[in-house]
Coordinates of C-alpha atoms and ligand atoms in Angstrom, one line a residue:
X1 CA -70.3 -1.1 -10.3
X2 CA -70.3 -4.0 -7.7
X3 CA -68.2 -4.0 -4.9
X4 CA -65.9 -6.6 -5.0
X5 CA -63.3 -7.9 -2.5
X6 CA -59.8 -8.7 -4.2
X7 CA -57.7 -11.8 -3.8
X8 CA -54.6 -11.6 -4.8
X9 CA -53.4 -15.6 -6.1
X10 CA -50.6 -14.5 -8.3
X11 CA -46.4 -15.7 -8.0
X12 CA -45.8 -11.8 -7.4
X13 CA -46.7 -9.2 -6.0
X14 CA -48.6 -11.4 -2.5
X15 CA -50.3 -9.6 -0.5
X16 CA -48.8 -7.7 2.3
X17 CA -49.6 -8.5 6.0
X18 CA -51.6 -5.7 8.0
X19 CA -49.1 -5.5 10.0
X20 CA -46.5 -4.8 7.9
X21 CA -48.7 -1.9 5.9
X22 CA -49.0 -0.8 9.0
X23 CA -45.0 -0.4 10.0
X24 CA -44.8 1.3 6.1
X25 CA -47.6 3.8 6.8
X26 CA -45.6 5.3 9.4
X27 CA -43.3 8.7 9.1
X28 CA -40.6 8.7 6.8
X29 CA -37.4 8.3 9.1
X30 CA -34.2 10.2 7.6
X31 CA -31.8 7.3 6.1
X32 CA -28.9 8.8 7.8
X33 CA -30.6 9.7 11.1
X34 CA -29.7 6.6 14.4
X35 CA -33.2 5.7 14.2
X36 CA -33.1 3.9 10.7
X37 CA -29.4 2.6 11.4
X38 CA -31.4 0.6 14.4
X39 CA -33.7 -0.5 11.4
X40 CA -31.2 -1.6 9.2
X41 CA -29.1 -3.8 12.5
X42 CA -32.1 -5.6 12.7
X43 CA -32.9 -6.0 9.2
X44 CA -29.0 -7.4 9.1
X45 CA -29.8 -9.7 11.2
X46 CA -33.1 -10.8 10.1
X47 CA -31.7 -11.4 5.9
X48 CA -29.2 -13.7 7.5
X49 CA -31.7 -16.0 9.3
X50 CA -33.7 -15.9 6.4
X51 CA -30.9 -16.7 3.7
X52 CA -29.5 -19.0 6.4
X53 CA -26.1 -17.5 6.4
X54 CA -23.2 -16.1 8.6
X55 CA -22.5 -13.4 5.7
X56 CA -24.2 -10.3 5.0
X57 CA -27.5 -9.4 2.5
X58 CA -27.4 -6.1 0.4
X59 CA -30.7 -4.5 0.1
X60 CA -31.0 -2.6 -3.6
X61 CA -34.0 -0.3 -4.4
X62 CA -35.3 -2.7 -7.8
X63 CA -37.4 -5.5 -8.7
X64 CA -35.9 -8.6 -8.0
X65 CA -34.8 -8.1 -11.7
X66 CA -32.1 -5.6 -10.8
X67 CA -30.9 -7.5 -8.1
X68 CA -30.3 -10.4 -11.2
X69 CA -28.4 -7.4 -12.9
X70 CA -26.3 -6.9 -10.0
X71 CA -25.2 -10.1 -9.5
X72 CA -24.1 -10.2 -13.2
X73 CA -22.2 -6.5 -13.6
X74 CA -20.5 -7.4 -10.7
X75 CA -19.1 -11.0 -11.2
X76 CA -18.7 -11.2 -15.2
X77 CA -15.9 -9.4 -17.1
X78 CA -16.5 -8.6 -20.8
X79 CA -16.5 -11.7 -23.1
X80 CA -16.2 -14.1 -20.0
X81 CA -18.4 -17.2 -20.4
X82 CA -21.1 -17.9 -18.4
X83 CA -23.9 -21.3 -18.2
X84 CA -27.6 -20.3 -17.9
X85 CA -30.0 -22.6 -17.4
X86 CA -32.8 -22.4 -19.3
X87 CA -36.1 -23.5 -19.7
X88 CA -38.6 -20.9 -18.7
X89 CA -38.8 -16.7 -18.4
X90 CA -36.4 -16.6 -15.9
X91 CA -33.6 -18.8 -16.6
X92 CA -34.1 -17.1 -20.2
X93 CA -33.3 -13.8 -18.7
X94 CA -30.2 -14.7 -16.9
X95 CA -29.1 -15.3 -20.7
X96 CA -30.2 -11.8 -21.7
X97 CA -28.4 -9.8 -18.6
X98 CA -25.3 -11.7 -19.1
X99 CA -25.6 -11.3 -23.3
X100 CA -26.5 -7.3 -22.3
X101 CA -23.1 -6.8 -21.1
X102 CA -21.2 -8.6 -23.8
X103 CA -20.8 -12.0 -22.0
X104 CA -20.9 -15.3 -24.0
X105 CA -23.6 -17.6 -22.4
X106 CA -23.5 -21.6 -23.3
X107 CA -27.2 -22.3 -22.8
X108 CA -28.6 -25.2 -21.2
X109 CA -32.1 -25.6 -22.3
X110 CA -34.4 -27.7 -20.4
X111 CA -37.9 -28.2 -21.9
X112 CA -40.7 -26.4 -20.1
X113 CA -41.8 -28.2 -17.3
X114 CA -39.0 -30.6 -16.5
X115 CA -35.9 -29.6 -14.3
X116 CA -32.4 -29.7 -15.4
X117 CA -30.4 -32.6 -14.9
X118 CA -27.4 -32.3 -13.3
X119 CA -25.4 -34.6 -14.7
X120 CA -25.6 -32.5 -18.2
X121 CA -24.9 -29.4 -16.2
X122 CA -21.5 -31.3 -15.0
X123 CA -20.7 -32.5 -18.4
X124 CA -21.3 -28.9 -20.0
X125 CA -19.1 -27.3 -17.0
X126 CA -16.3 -29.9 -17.7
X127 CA -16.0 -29.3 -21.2
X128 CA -16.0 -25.6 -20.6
X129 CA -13.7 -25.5 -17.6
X130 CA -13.2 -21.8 -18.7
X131 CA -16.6 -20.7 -17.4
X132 CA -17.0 -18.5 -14.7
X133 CA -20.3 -18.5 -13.1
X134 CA -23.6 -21.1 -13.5
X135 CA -26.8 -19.3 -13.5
X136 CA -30.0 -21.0 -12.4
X137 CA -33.6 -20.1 -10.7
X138 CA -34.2 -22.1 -7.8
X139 CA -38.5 -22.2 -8.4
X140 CA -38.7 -21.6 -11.6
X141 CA -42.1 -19.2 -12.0
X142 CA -43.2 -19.8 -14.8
X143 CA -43.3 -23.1 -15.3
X144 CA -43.8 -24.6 -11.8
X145 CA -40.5 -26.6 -11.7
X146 CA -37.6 -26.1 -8.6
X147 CA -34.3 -27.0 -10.0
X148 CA -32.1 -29.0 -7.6
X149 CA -29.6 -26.5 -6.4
X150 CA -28.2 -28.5 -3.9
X151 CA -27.0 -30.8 -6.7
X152 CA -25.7 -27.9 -8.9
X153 CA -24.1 -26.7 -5.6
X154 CA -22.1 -30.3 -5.3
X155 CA -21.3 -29.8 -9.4
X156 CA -20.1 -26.5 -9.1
X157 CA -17.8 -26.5 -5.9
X158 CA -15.0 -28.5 -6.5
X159 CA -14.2 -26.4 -10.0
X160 CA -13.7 -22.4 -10.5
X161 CA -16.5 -21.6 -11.4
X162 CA -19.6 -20.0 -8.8
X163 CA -23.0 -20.6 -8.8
X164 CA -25.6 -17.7 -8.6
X165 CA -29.1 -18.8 -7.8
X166 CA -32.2 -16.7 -8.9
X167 CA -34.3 -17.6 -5.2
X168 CA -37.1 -15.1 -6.1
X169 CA -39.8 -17.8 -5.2
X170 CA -37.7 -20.3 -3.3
X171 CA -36.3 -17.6 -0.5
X172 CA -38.9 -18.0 2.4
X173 CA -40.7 -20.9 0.7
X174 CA -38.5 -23.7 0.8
X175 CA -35.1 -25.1 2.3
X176 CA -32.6 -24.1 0.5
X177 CA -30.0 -22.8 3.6
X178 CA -27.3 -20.6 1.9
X179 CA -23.9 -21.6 3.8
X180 CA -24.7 -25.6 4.7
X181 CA -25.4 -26.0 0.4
X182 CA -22.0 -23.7 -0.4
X183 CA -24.2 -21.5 -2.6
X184 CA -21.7 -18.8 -4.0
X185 CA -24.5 -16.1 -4.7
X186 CA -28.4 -15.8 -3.4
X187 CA -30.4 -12.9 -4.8
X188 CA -34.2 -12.4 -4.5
X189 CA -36.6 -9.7 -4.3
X190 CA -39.5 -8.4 -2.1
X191 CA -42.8 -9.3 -3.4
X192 CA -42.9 -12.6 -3.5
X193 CA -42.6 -14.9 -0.5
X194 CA -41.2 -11.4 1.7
X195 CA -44.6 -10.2 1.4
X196 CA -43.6 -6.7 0.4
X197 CA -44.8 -4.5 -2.4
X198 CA -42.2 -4.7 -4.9
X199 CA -39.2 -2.4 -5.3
X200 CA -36.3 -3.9 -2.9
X201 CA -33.9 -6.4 -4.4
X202 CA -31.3 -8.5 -2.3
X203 CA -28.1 -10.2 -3.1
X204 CA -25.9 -12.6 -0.9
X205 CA -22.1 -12.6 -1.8
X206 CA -21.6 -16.0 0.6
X207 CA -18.1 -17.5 -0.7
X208 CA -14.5 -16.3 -1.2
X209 CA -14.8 -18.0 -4.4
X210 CA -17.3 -15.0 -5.4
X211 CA -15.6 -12.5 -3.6
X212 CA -12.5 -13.3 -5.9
X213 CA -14.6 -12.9 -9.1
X214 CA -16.2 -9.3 -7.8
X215 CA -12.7 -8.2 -7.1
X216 CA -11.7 -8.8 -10.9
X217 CA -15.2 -8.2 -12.4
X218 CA -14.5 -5.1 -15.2
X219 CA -18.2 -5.0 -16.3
X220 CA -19.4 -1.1 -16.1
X221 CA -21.6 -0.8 -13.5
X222 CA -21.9 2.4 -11.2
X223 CA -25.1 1.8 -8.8
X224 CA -25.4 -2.1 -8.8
X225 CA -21.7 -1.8 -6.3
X226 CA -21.1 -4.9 -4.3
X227 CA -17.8 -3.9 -3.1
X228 CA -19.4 -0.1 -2.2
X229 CA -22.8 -1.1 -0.8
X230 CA -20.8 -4.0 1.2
X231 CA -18.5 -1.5 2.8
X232 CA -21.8 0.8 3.5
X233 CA -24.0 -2.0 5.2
X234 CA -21.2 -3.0 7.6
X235 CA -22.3 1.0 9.1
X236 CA -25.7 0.0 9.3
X237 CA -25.7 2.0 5.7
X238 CA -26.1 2.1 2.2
X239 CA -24.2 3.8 -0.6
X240 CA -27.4 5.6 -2.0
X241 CA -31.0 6.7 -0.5
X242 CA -32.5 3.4 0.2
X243 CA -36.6 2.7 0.0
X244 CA -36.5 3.9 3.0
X245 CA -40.5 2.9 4.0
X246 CA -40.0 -0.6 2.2
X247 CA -37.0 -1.2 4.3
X248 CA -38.9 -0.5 7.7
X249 CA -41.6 -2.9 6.2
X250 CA -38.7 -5.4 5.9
X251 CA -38.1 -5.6 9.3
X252 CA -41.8 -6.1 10.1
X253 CA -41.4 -8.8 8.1
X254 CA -38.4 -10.6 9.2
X255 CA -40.1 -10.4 12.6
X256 CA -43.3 -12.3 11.2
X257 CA -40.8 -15.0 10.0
X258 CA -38.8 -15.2 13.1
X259 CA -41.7 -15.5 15.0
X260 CA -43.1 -18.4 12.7
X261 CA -40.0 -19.9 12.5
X262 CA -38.1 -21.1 8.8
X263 CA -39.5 -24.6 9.3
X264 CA -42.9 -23.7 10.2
X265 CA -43.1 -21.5 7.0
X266 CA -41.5 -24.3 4.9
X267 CA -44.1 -26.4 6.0
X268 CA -47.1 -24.0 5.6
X269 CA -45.4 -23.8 1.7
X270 CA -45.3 -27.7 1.4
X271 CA -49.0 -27.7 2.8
X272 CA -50.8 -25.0 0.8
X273 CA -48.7 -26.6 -2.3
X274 CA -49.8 -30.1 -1.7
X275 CA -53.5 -28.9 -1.2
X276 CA -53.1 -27.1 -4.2
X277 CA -52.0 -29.9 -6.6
X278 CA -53.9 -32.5 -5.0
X279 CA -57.3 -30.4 -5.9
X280 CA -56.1 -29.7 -9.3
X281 CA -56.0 -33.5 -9.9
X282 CA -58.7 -34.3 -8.2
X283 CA -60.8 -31.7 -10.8
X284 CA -59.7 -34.3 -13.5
X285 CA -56.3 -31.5 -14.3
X286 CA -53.1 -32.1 -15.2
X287 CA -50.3 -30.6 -13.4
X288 CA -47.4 -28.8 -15.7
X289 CA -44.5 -29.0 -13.9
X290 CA -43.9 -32.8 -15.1
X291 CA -41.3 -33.4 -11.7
X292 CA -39.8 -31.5 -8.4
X293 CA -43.0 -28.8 -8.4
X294 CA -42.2 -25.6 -6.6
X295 CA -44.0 -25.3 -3.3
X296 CA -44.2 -21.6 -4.7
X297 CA -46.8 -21.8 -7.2
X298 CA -48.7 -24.5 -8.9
X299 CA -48.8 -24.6 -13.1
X300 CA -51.7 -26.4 -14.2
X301 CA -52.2 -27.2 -17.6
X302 CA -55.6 -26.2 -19.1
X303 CA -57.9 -28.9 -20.6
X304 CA -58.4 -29.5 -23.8
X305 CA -61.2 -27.1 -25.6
X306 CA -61.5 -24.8 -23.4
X307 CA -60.0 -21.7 -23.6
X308 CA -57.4 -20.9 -21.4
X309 CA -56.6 -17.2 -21.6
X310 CA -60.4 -17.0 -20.2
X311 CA -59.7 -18.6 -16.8
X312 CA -57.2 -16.0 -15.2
X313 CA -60.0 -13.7 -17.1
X314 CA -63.0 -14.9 -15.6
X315 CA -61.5 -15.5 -12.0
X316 CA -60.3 -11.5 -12.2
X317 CA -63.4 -10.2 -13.2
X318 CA -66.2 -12.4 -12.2
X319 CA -64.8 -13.1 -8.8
X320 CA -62.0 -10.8 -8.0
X321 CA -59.4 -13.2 -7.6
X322 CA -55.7 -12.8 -9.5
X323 CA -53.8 -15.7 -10.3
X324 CA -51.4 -16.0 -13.8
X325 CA -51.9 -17.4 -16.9
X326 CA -49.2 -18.6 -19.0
X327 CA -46.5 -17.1 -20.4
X328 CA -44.2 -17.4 -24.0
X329 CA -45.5 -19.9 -25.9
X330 CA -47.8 -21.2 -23.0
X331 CA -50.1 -17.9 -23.0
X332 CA -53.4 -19.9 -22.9
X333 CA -52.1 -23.2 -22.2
X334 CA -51.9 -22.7 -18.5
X335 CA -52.8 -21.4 -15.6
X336 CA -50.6 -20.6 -12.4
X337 CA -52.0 -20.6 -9.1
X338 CA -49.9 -18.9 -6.5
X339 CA -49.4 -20.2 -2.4
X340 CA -46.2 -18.4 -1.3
X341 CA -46.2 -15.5 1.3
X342 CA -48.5 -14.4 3.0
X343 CA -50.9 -17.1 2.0
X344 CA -53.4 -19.0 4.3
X345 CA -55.4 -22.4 4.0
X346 CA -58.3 -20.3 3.0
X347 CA -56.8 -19.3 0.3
X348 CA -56.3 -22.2 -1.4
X349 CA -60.1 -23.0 -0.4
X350 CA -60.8 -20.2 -2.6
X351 CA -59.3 -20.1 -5.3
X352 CA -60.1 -23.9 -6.3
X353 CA -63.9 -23.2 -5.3
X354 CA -63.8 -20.5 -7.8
X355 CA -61.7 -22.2 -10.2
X356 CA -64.2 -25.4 -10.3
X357 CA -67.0 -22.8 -11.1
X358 CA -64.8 -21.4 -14.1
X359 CA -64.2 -24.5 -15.5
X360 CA -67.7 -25.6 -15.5
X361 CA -68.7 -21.9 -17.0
X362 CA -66.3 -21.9 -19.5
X363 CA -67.7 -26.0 -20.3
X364 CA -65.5 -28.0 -18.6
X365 CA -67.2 -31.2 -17.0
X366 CA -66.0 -31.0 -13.5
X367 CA -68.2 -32.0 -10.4
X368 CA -68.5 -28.3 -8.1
X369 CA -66.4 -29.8 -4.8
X370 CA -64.3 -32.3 -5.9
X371 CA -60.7 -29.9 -6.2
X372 CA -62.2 -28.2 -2.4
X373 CA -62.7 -31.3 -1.0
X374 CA -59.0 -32.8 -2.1
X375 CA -57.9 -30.0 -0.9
X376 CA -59.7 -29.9 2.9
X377 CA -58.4 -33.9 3.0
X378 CA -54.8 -32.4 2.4
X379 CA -55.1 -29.8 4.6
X380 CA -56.9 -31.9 7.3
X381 CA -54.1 -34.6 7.1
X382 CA -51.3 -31.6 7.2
Ligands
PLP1 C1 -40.5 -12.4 -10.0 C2 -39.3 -13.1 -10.3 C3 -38.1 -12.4 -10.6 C4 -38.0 -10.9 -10.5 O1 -38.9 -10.2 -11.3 P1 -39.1 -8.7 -11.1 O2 -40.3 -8.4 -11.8 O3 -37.9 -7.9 -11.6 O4 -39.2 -8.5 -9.6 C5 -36.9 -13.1 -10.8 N1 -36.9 -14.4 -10.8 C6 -38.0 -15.1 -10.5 C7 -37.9 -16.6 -10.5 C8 -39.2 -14.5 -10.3 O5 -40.3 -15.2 -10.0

């Protein structure tokens, strides 16, 4: 066997800073003892910087997945109506949480690759002034595409219904401050741009206008308790053992963010994103995300003739390095390529060098440089 040293490229799990697997490698503190209440004051503190809000973050122990779960069991009632925007893997599961429970969801489907328009969002929530919540991703992962929350915001305020946003890859990556936009619910999950291993989820109850709906809410739920885990956190507490090591990570984190500062990490996004797209293009590749790409990932499409589940393939196990391919109906007809987190200049550098060598392996006609040397001009230029 060769040795090999891994680079991980993919939109979730990132890598985790040293630093931060260092704060997790330490002794498991008692979640009741003063010691982890200290931990979870500052971890308080630190959420509401990072969702840019006066109100407080519950911290679940799921995937970012349960944290979607959570802010559906505990807004919906049975048979309540609810919009989900679709048009990619996780606007699609919105629809399937909310349809698990017995909700009825009026889709929105947005082709692959585009983001929803708002003025069709308006027109569906005013002929179904009935509905109760309007659920959207923020970066939508699989495709590449941020949706314009700040516009659904404007759509959704002035009419009873809330708007829960999916910022799994937007929390930490891009502007999107909680409070100033009037967003009703935030949730998000750890190992994406936190730059955590997976397995804590986090949801942001902001408005009264959500509040209200939690306080009717009659969908079963038992551990997914807003109202509970609320009451809990206030005590520096929460209702059931928490991932206690993750958590302590957490704060490492929120420290490496602080330190960096919001806008200096939005800008390292915007940089490593526009490095990333302008190499793609500059390799002779077509980007998928057809408007508003994410500064969380980049979805390229994958030329003509060559064989696209063979790139995430190659890069994996010729060269160690994981980005994603496709998924749905796009298995093999792109490739994603990951810059949120804990990721560096370099690591764009990287993974275009060894994506131009790919290409050319796998018979694409693409001159060795070109993508690294867009890339170093972008970078360069800042
Ligand atoms: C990763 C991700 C999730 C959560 O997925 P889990 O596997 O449950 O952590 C949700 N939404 C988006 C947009 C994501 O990228």
């Amino acid at each position: 066997m060769r040795m090999k040293k891994s680079h991980l490229l993919a939109p979730g799990p990132t890598p985790v800073p040293p630093e931060v697997l260092a704060a997790m490698g330490q002794p498991i503190l008692h979640h009741r003892a003063p010691e982890f209440g200290a931990v979870m004051e500052d971890v308080r503190a630190g959420l509401r910087y990072l969702f840019q809000t006066e109100e407080e973050v519950v911290t679940f122990a799921a995937s970012g997945t349960g944290a979607m779960e959570a802010a559906v069991v505990n807004v919906l009632s049975p048979e309540d109506k609810a919009i989900c925007i679709r048009g990619g893997k996780f606007g699609e599961r919105w629809q399937e949480i909310c349809e698990a429970y017995g909700a009825e969801v009026i889709p929105i489907d947005v082709e692959w690759g585009s983001a929803v328009n708002p003025t069709l969002v308006a027109d569906t929530l005013q002929a179904h002034p009935e509905v109760k919540a309007l659920y959207v991703p923020a970066s939508e992962t699989s495709t590449g595409v941020r949706h314009d929350v700040e516009a659904l915001a404007q759509i959704v305020r002035p009419t009873d219904a809330i708007l829960v946003v999916d910022a799994v890859t937007a929390i930490g990556v891009f502007d999107m401050p909680t409070d100033a936009w009037g967003l009703d619910i935030v949730v998000s999950g750890s190992q994406k741009a936190l730059m955590l291993p997976p397995g804590l989820g986090f949801c942001c109850v902001a408005t009264k206008k959500a509040w209200k709906l939690v306080e009717q809410s009659t969908l079963p739920s038992y551990y997914f308790d807003f109202k509970k885990e609320y009451e809990n956190l206030r005590n520096n507490l929460s209702s059931y053992t928490p991932a206690v090591s993750l958590v302590v990570g957490l704060r490492e984190v929120l420290r490496l963010i602080r330190a960096e500062g919001l806008e200096q990490v939005f800008a390292r996004h915007d940089r490593l994103a526009r490095a990333t797209r302008s190499a793609m293009q500059a390799i002779g590749l077509e980007l998928f995300a057809k408007e508003s790409p994410s500064n969380a990932l980049t979805a390229v499409k994958v030329p003509e003739g060559i064989d696209g589940t063979a790139i995430p393939k190659m890069l994996r196990e010729d060269y160690g390095i994981t980005i994603a391919g496709g998924q749905s109906q796009f298995k093999g007809k792109i490739f994603r390529i990951a810059h949120l987190g804990y990721a560096f200049d370099w690591d764009i550098v990287t993974a275009v060098a060894a994506t131009e060598m790919v290409l050319k392996r796998l018979g694409y006609d693409v001159e060795l440089g070109a993508g690294v040397r867009a890339a170093q001009h972008t970078l360069l230029e800042g």
